[in-house]
Coordinates of C-alpha atoms in Angstrom, one line a residue:
M1 CA -124.3 125.2 82.4
S2 CA -121.1 124.5 84.3
A3 CA -120.4 121.3 86.1
R4 CA -120.2 123.1 89.4
R5 CA -123.6 124.6 89.0
Q6 CA -125.1 121.3 88.0
N7 CA -123.7 119.7 91.1
W8 CA -125.0 122.5 93.3
L9 CA -128.5 122.2 91.8
A10 CA -128.4 118.4 92.2
S11 CA -127.5 119.0 95.9
V12 CA -130.5 121.2 96.2
V13 CA -132.7 118.3 94.8
G14 CA -131.1 116.0 97.3
L15 CA -131.9 118.3 100.2
V16 CA -135.5 118.7 99.1
A17 CA -135.8 114.9 98.8
A18 CA -134.5 114.6 102.4
M19 CA -137.1 117.2 103.5
A20 CA -139.8 115.2 101.7
T21 CA -138.6 112.0 103.3
L22 CA -138.6 113.4 106.8
G23 CA -141.9 115.3 106.3
A24 CA -143.8 112.3 105.1
A25 CA -142.3 110.1 107.8
E26 CA -143.3 112.6 110.5
V27 CA -146.9 112.7 109.2
V28 CA -147.1 108.9 109.3
A29 CA -145.4 108.8 112.7
L30 CA -148.3 110.9 114.1
F31 CA -150.5 107.9 113.5
V32 CA -148.0 105.3 114.7
A33 CA -145.9 106.7 117.5
A34 CA -143.9 109.9 117.9
A35 CA -140.8 108.0 118.7
S36 CA -141.1 106.0 115.4
S37 CA -139.9 109.1 113.5
P38 CA -136.7 108.2 111.6
L39 CA -134.8 111.2 113.0
V40 CA -135.8 110.4 116.6
A41 CA -135.3 106.6 116.1
V42 CA -131.8 107.1 114.7
G43 CA -131.0 109.6 117.5
S44 CA -132.1 107.1 120.1
F45 CA -130.1 104.3 118.4
V46 CA -127.0 106.5 118.4
I47 CA -127.4 107.1 122.1
D48 CA -127.5 103.4 122.7
I49 CA -124.5 102.5 120.5
V50 CA -122.0 105.2 121.3
P51 CA -119.3 104.3 123.9
P52 CA -119.8 105.5 127.4
W53 CA -116.7 107.8 127.2
F54 CA -118.4 109.7 124.3
K55 CA -121.6 110.1 126.3
D56 CA -119.6 111.5 129.2
F57 CA -117.8 113.9 126.9
A58 CA -121.1 115.1 125.4
I59 CA -122.6 115.6 128.9
A60 CA -119.5 117.5 130.0
L61 CA -119.4 119.6 126.9
F62 CA -123.1 120.3 126.3
G63 CA -124.6 119.6 129.8
L64 CA -128.4 119.6 129.7
N65 CA -128.3 120.5 126.0
D66 CA -126.7 117.2 125.0
K67 CA -129.8 116.0 123.1
I68 CA -130.2 119.3 121.3
A69 CA -126.5 119.0 120.2
L70 CA -127.2 115.4 119.0
L71 CA -130.2 116.4 116.9
V72 CA -128.2 119.3 115.4
G73 CA -125.4 117.0 114.6
L74 CA -127.8 114.5 113.0
G75 CA -129.4 117.4 111.0
L76 CA -125.9 118.4 109.7
L77 CA -125.2 114.8 108.8
V78 CA -128.5 114.5 106.9
T79 CA -127.7 117.7 105.1
V80 CA -124.4 116.4 103.9
L81 CA -125.8 112.9 102.9
A82 CA -128.7 114.5 101.1
A83 CA -126.4 116.7 99.0
V84 CA -124.1 113.7 98.2
I85 CA -127.2 111.6 97.2
G86 CA -128.4 114.4 94.9
V87 CA -125.1 114.6 93.1
L88 CA -124.9 110.8 92.8
E89 CA -128.3 110.6 91.3
L90 CA -127.4 113.1 88.7
R91 CA -124.0 111.7 87.8
R92 CA -124.5 107.9 88.4
P93 CA -128.2 107.1 88.4
P94 CA -129.7 105.3 90.3
A95 CA -126.8 105.5 92.8
G96 CA -128.5 108.3 94.7
T97 CA -131.8 106.4 95.0
I98 CA -129.9 103.4 96.3
G99 CA -128.1 105.6 98.8
L100 CA -131.4 106.9 100.0
G101 CA -132.6 103.4 100.4
V102 CA -129.6 102.4 102.4
V103 CA -130.1 105.3 104.8
G104 CA -133.8 104.3 105.0
V105 CA -132.9 100.8 106.0
I106 CA -130.6 102.1 108.7
A107 CA -133.4 104.3 110.0
M108 CA -135.9 101.5 109.9
I109 CA -133.6 99.1 111.8
S110 CA -133.1 101.9 114.4
A111 CA -136.9 102.3 114.8
L112 CA -137.5 98.5 115.1
T113 CA -134.8 98.1 117.8
R114 CA -136.6 100.4 120.2
A115 CA -137.9 98.6 123.2
E116 CA -141.5 99.8 122.7
S117 CA -141.6 99.3 118.9
T118 CA -143.9 97.1 116.8
L119 CA -143.7 96.2 113.2
L120 CA -145.7 99.3 112.4
W121 CA -142.8 101.4 113.5
A122 CA -141.1 100.6 110.2
L123 CA -144.0 102.3 108.3
P124 CA -142.9 106.0 108.7
T125 CA -139.5 105.3 107.4
V126 CA -140.8 103.2 104.5
V127 CA -143.3 105.8 103.4
G128 CA -140.9 108.6 103.9
A129 CA -138.1 106.9 101.9
A130 CA -140.6 106.1 99.1
V131 CA -141.7 109.8 98.9
G132 CA -138.1 111.0 99.1
A133 CA -137.0 108.6 96.3
L134 CA -139.9 109.9 94.1
V135 CA -139.0 113.5 94.7
L136 CA -135.3 112.7 94.1
R137 CA -136.0 110.9 90.8
L138 CA -138.4 113.5 89.4
G139 CA -136.3 116.4 90.5
I140 CA -133.1 115.0 88.9
R141 CA -135.1 114.2 85.8
R142 CA -136.2 117.8 85.5
L143 CA -132.7 119.0 86.2
S144 CA -131.3 116.8 83.5
S145 CA -133.9 118.2 81.0
W146 CA -132.8 121.7 81.9
I147 CA -129.1 120.8 81.5
A148 CA -129.8 119.2 78.1
A149 CA -131.8 122.2 76.9
A150 CA -129.4 124.8 78.3
P151 CA -127.7 126.9 75.6
L152 CA -123.9 126.7 75.0
A153 CA -121.8 129.6 76.3
G154 CA -122.4 132.6 74.2
S155 CA -125.7 131.3 72.7
M156 CA -129.1 132.9 73.1
P157 CA -131.4 131.2 75.6
S158 CA -134.0 128.9 73.9
H159 CA -137.6 128.6 74.6
A160 CA -137.1 125.0 75.6
A161 CA -134.4 125.9 78.1
G162 CA -136.7 128.4 79.7
L163 CA -139.5 125.9 80.0
S164 CA -137.1 123.3 81.5
R165 CA -135.7 125.8 84.0
R166 CA -139.2 126.9 85.1
G167 CA -140.3 123.2 85.4
F168 CA -137.3 122.4 87.6
V169 CA -137.7 125.5 89.8
G170 CA -141.5 125.0 90.1
F171 CA -141.1 121.3 91.1
V172 CA -138.4 121.9 93.6
S173 CA -140.2 124.8 95.2
A174 CA -143.5 122.9 95.4
S175 CA -141.8 119.9 96.9
A176 CA -140.0 122.0 99.5
A177 CA -143.3 123.7 100.4
A178 CA -145.1 120.4 100.7
A179 CA -142.3 119.1 103.0
L180 CA -143.3 121.8 105.5
V181 CA -146.0 119.3 106.5
A182 CA -143.2 118.0 108.8
G183 CA -143.6 121.3 110.6
L184 CA -147.3 120.8 110.9
A185 CA -146.6 117.3 112.2
A186 CA -144.2 118.6 114.8
R187 CA -146.9 121.1 115.8
A188 CA -149.3 118.2 116.2
V189 CA -146.8 116.3 118.4
N190 CA -146.5 119.4 120.5
A191 CA -150.3 119.6 120.7
A192 CA -150.3 116.0 121.9
S193 CA -147.8 116.9 124.6
T194 CA -150.0 119.8 125.5
V195 CA -153.0 117.5 125.9
V196 CA -151.0 115.2 128.2
D197 CA -149.8 118.3 130.2
T198 CA -153.4 119.5 130.4
V199 CA -154.5 116.2 131.9
R200 CA -151.5 116.3 134.2
E201 CA -152.4 119.8 135.5
A202 CA -155.9 118.7 136.1
I203 CA -154.9 115.9 138.4
T204 CA -155.8 116.5 142.0
L205 CA -153.2 114.9 144.2
P206 CA -154.3 113.5 147.5
K207 CA -152.8 114.8 150.7
P208 CA -150.0 112.7 152.0
A209 CA -150.7 110.3 154.8
V210 CA -147.3 111.2 156.2
A211 CA -146.2 114.8 155.4
A212 CA -142.6 115.8 155.2
P213 CA -141.3 117.5 158.4
A214 CA -141.6 121.3 158.4
I215 CA -138.5 123.1 157.0
P216 CA -136.5 124.0 160.1
N217 CA -135.2 127.4 160.8
G218 CA -131.7 128.0 159.4
A219 CA -132.1 125.5 156.6
E220 CA -132.0 128.1 153.9
L221 CA -129.1 130.6 154.1
G222 CA -130.5 133.0 151.4
I223 CA -127.2 133.9 149.9
D224 CA -127.2 135.3 146.4
G225 CA -125.7 132.8 143.9
L226 CA -126.1 129.8 146.3
D227 CA -128.3 127.1 145.0
P228 CA -131.6 127.2 146.9
L229 CA -132.5 124.5 149.3
F230 CA -135.2 123.2 146.9
T231 CA -134.4 123.1 143.2
S232 CA -137.4 124.2 141.1
N233 CA -138.9 121.8 138.7
A234 CA -137.8 123.9 135.8
A235 CA -134.2 124.1 137.0
F236 CA -133.9 120.5 138.0
Y237 CA -131.3 118.7 135.9
R238 CA -132.5 116.2 133.3
I239 CA -130.2 113.4 132.1
D240 CA -131.8 110.4 130.3
T241 CA -131.7 108.6 127.0
A242 CA -135.0 109.8 125.6
I243 CA -134.7 112.0 122.5
I244 CA -138.3 113.0 122.9
V245 CA -140.1 112.9 126.2
P246 CA -142.4 109.8 126.4
L247 CA -146.1 110.9 126.5
V248 CA -147.6 108.5 129.0
S249 CA -151.3 108.7 129.8
A250 CA -152.1 108.5 133.5
S251 CA -155.3 106.7 132.8
E252 CA -153.4 104.0 130.8
W253 CA -150.3 103.7 133.1
K254 CA -149.8 100.4 134.9
L255 CA -146.9 99.1 136.9
R256 CA -146.1 95.4 137.0
I257 CA -144.1 93.6 139.7
V258 CA -142.8 90.3 138.2
G259 CA -139.9 87.9 138.4
M260 CA -138.8 86.2 141.6
V261 CA -141.9 86.9 143.6
E262 CA -144.6 84.7 145.0
H263 CA -147.4 87.0 143.8
E264 CA -147.1 89.1 140.6
L265 CA -148.8 92.5 141.0
E266 CA -150.2 95.1 138.7
I267 CA -151.3 98.5 139.9
T268 CA -152.9 101.5 138.0
F269 CA -152.3 105.2 138.6
D270 CA -155.7 105.6 140.4
E271 CA -154.9 102.6 142.6
L272 CA -151.5 104.1 143.4
L273 CA -153.1 107.5 144.4
A274 CA -155.5 105.7 146.7
L275 CA -152.7 104.2 148.8
P276 CA -151.3 106.1 151.8
L277 CA -148.7 108.3 150.2
I278 CA -145.7 109.8 152.0
E279 CA -143.8 113.0 151.4
T280 CA -140.0 113.0 151.6
D281 CA -137.2 115.4 150.8
V282 CA -134.5 113.7 148.7
T283 CA -131.5 115.0 146.7
L284 CA -130.9 113.2 143.4
A285 CA -127.5 113.2 141.7
C286 CA -126.3 112.0 138.3
V287 CA -123.3 109.7 138.2
S288 CA -121.9 111.8 135.3
N289 CA -121.7 114.9 137.6
E290 CA -118.1 116.2 137.6
V291 CA -116.5 117.6 140.8
G292 CA -118.3 120.9 141.3
G293 CA -120.9 120.2 138.7
G294 CA -124.6 121.0 138.6
L295 CA -126.1 117.6 137.7
I296 CA -127.7 117.4 141.2
G297 CA -130.9 118.8 142.7
N298 CA -133.0 118.6 145.8
A299 CA -136.8 118.3 145.7
R300 CA -139.8 117.4 147.9
W301 CA -141.4 114.2 146.5
M302 CA -144.6 112.4 147.3
G303 CA -145.2 108.8 146.5
Y304 CA -145.8 105.3 147.9
P305 CA -143.0 103.3 149.5
I306 CA -141.6 100.7 147.1
R307 CA -140.9 98.3 150.0
D308 CA -144.6 98.1 150.8
L309 CA -145.5 97.0 147.3
L310 CA -142.6 94.5 147.3
A311 CA -143.8 93.1 150.6
R312 CA -147.2 92.4 148.9
A313 CA -145.4 90.7 146.0
K314 CA -143.2 88.6 148.5
P315 CA -139.8 88.3 146.8
T316 CA -138.5 84.7 146.8
G317 CA -135.2 83.5 148.2
G318 CA -132.1 84.5 146.2
A319 CA -133.5 87.7 144.7
D320 CA -131.1 90.6 145.4
M321 CA -131.9 93.1 142.6
V322 CA -134.9 94.9 141.2
L323 CA -134.6 95.6 137.5
S324 CA -136.8 98.6 136.9
R325 CA -138.0 99.3 133.3
S326 CA -139.1 102.5 131.7
V327 CA -141.8 102.8 129.1
D328 CA -139.1 103.4 126.5
G329 CA -137.2 100.3 127.5
W330 CA -134.5 101.9 129.7
T331 CA -133.5 99.8 132.7
A332 CA -131.8 100.3 136.1
S333 CA -130.5 97.7 138.6
T334 CA -131.3 98.6 142.2
P335 CA -130.2 96.5 145.2
L336 CA -133.3 94.9 146.7
S337 CA -131.9 95.5 150.2
V338 CA -132.0 99.3 149.5
L339 CA -135.6 99.2 148.4
E340 CA -136.6 97.1 151.4
D341 CA -134.8 99.3 153.9
E342 CA -137.3 100.5 156.5
N343 CA -135.1 103.6 157.2
R344 CA -134.9 104.8 153.6
D345 CA -137.8 106.5 151.8
S346 CA -137.6 104.8 148.4
I347 CA -140.8 105.6 146.7
L348 CA -142.8 105.5 143.5
A349 CA -143.1 109.2 143.2
V350 CA -146.2 110.9 141.7
S351 CA -145.4 114.5 142.8
M352 CA -142.4 116.8 142.7
N353 CA -142.3 120.0 144.7
G354 CA -146.1 120.0 145.3
E355 CA -147.3 119.3 141.8
P356 CA -147.7 116.2 139.6
L357 CA -144.4 115.1 138.1
P358 CA -143.5 117.2 135.0
Q359 CA -143.4 115.1 131.8
E360 CA -139.7 115.4 131.5
H361 CA -139.2 114.2 135.0
G362 CA -141.2 111.0 134.7
F363 CA -144.9 111.7 134.6
P364 CA -147.0 110.0 135.7
V365 CA -144.7 107.8 138.0
R366 CA -141.0 107.6 138.6
M367 CA -138.7 106.0 141.2
V368 CA -136.9 108.1 143.8
V369 CA -134.3 106.3 145.9
P370 CA -132.1 108.1 148.4
G371 CA -128.4 107.5 148.4
L372 CA -128.0 105.9 144.9
Y373 CA -127.0 107.6 141.7
G374 CA -129.9 108.0 139.2
Y375 CA -128.6 105.4 136.7
V376 CA -129.3 102.6 139.2
S377 CA -132.4 103.9 140.8
A378 CA -134.2 106.9 139.4
T379 CA -136.2 105.3 136.6
K380 CA -138.6 107.7 135.0
W381 CA -141.9 106.7 133.3
V382 CA -141.5 103.4 135.2
T383 CA -143.7 100.5 134.1
E384 CA -142.1 97.4 135.5
L385 CA -140.2 96.1 138.6
K386 CA -138.6 92.7 138.0
L387 CA -137.2 90.8 141.0
T388 CA -134.0 89.1 139.9
R389 CA -130.3 88.7 140.8
F390 CA -127.3 90.7 139.9
A391 CA -125.6 87.5 138.8
D392 CA -128.4 86.9 136.2
E393 CA -129.3 90.3 134.7
T394 CA -127.7 93.6 133.9
A395 CA -129.2 97.1 133.2
Y396 CA -128.7 99.8 130.6
W397 CA -125.6 101.5 132.1
T398 CA -124.1 98.4 133.7
D399 CA -124.0 96.9 130.2
R400 CA -121.8 99.9 129.3
G401 CA -119.2 99.5 132.0
W402 CA -120.7 101.4 134.9
S403 CA -120.7 99.8 138.4
A404 CA -123.8 97.8 139.3
K405 CA -124.9 99.4 142.6
G406 CA -123.9 103.1 142.4
P407 CA -123.9 104.6 145.9
I408 CA -123.7 108.4 145.9
K409 CA -120.3 109.6 147.1
L410 CA -119.5 112.2 149.7
S411 CA -119.0 115.5 148.0
S412 CA -119.1 119.3 148.4
R413 CA -119.2 122.3 146.1
I414 CA -118.4 126.0 146.1
D415 CA -121.3 128.1 144.6
V416 CA -120.2 131.6 145.6
P417 CA -118.0 133.4 144.7
S418 CA -118.1 132.0 141.2
Y419 CA -115.0 130.6 139.4
T420 CA -112.6 133.4 138.3
A421 CA -114.8 136.1 140.0
L422 CA -113.4 139.5 140.9
V423 CA -113.9 140.1 144.6
P424 CA -113.3 143.2 146.7
L425 CA -110.8 143.7 149.5
A426 CA -113.7 143.6 151.9
P427 CA -115.7 141.0 153.8
I428 CA -117.4 138.5 151.5
T429 CA -119.1 135.1 152.0
V430 CA -117.9 131.9 150.6
A431 CA -120.8 129.4 150.3
G432 CA -121.9 126.2 148.7
V433 CA -123.6 122.8 149.3
A434 CA -122.4 119.5 150.5
W435 CA -124.0 116.0 150.5
A436 CA -123.4 112.6 152.0
Q437 CA -126.7 110.9 151.2
H438 CA -128.2 108.5 153.8
V439 CA -125.2 109.2 156.1
G440 CA -125.3 113.0 156.5
V441 CA -122.8 115.8 156.5
A442 CA -121.0 116.5 159.8
A443 CA -118.7 119.2 158.7
V444 CA -117.4 121.3 155.8
D445 CA -114.0 122.9 155.8
V446 CA -112.6 125.6 153.5
R447 CA -109.0 126.7 152.9
F448 CA -107.3 129.5 151.0
D449 CA -104.0 129.1 149.1
K450 CA -103.3 125.7 150.7
G451 CA -103.4 127.3 154.2
E452 CA -105.1 125.9 157.3
W453 CA -108.5 124.4 157.0
Q454 CA -111.3 126.6 158.4
P455 CA -114.6 125.2 159.5
A456 CA -117.6 126.5 157.7
T457 CA -121.0 127.0 159.3
L458 CA -123.5 124.4 158.3
A459 CA -127.1 125.3 157.7
T460 CA -129.7 123.0 159.3
A461 CA -130.1 119.9 157.2
L462 CA -133.5 118.7 156.2
S463 CA -132.3 115.1 156.6
D464 CA -129.4 112.9 155.9
D465 CA -130.9 112.3 152.4
T466 CA -130.6 115.9 151.3
W467 CA -127.8 118.3 150.6
V468 CA -127.0 121.0 153.2
Q469 CA -125.9 124.5 152.6
W470 CA -122.7 125.9 154.2
S471 CA -121.0 129.3 154.4
L472 CA -117.9 131.0 155.7
P473 CA -117.1 134.7 156.0
W474 CA -113.8 135.7 154.4
T475 CA -111.8 138.9 153.8
P476 CA -109.1 138.9 151.2
A477 CA -105.9 140.3 152.6
A478 CA -104.2 141.5 149.4
E479 CA -104.7 142.1 145.7
K480 CA -103.9 138.8 144.2
V481 CA -105.4 135.6 142.8
Y482 CA -106.6 133.2 145.5
L483 CA -107.2 129.4 145.4
I484 CA -110.2 128.3 147.4
E485 CA -110.8 124.6 148.2
V486 CA -113.6 122.8 150.0
R487 CA -114.0 119.4 151.6
A488 CA -116.7 117.7 153.6
T489 CA -116.8 115.1 156.4
D490 CA -119.7 112.8 156.9
K491 CA -121.3 111.6 160.1
K492 CA -119.2 108.4 160.1
G493 CA -116.0 110.4 160.2
T494 CA -115.1 109.9 156.5
V495 CA -113.3 112.8 155.0
Q496 CA -113.9 113.6 151.4
S497 CA -111.0 112.4 149.3
E498 CA -108.6 114.9 147.6
D499 CA -107.6 112.5 144.8
R500 CA -109.4 113.4 141.5
V501 CA -111.4 110.5 140.1
Q502 CA -113.4 110.8 136.9
P503 CA -117.1 109.8 136.9
P504 CA -116.7 106.4 135.2
P505 CA -117.4 103.8 136.5
N506 CA -119.0 104.9 139.8
G507 CA -118.9 108.6 140.3
A508 CA -116.4 111.5 140.5
E509 CA -114.2 112.2 143.5
G510 CA -112.0 115.1 144.6
W511 CA -112.1 118.5 146.3
H512 CA -113.8 121.3 144.4
A513 CA -111.5 124.2 143.9
I514 CA -111.9 127.7 142.3
T515 CA -109.7 130.7 141.8
V516 CA -110.8 134.3 142.4
E517 CA -109.0 137.6 142.0
A518 CA -109.2 140.2 144.8
Q519 CA -109.0 143.8 143.7
A520 CA -109.3 147.1 145.7

């Protein structure tokens, strides 16, 4: 048997050992916590340690598929490491087993550093690594027996060689099949998610004590290709650090208000639903959104004003920040003055577009705060509000170089025609959305090929806390490529800046521009 073939077979053993490791770990994780799975824990750890510029790059490159890309990347890395470990175990035993142990230690540390972890979170990795090491050792032992019994080139195959080969193939095949338990475990996790979703769908939401105003005539332009006034729950962007969506039971959910308060509070989901809830239309935006990007959406939310709960807790003098915490440990720093603002509907939301919050958008309760980027306000799966000071504490993204307070910037976007579209030499409509949260959009202007700015027609805005649609009729004059630019002006008279600014550390700036080609 050639050295190349021996190494290839050893790599297969390493891959099967990795499958056994992950499969056994997934089974144990079902009884500990879904997030204690080594692959999920390492993925979450990677998200925490990579520099902000890399996260921005991943979001820009993969968009809402950034977590899928991360898991695929981790899978490829595991494949390479497994193959190397198999070859090492064959050529320099027990180097492969030691390598597997090192990888296991890294995975175990990753699991134990999660905010919601306990010592039991080490168990899936420990068991998985032990099973994987056993499969690796036994598989390489059978491969070595086959190699030793294999005939020299030109010799007739021996009975011993045949038995050794069949023993190796049988063991590897059986081990790989057993590792499919990981698939069954994944199915069980999905089933758990389905159970939570079934409970979620069964929740009967109360009617709001204060309903949102009726949608005014002229708020929705109904132009093909233009983002609708309300973003559907399925289409609403999702940017967070959770590799898997936390499964939070509404019956077990509690929110604590602690820190610099006279009276610490704790409220359950049922108690929250019993309070006088309000409906409000709010546009949420991600600070990583590029100029013209889609990490923004508008929805109708229902929840309880955060300022009213804070009033019950009575913040003490000196507090200027609320550090909100998610069930998975993620934190956001929100100015206390914003949450106490009587003219701003900052709420603990339980409903999104008329239904209980989807799991991926924070079920059972999340924060919705108009006018602030999500990284300092829109905490999903929220479980704690801590009154503190900006001088004393920081949050997840501020620790990574982003600004502490994150007000959303005045911006506008062209939705139709699309970038590089072919348009006819005939009347068409240029349209898009603009936003100046908690200030309001006063005007939108469009220009073609650096010409004079032309005022667009604004749809009727729902409020100053939502985006507004705009449109402008246009007829291309000749067959050529046109540059189309847009800018917005808010109700304070501030004109959107032309200068391009990248998202870090406090949001992108610049005019959105597209090119289209007019053809007869």
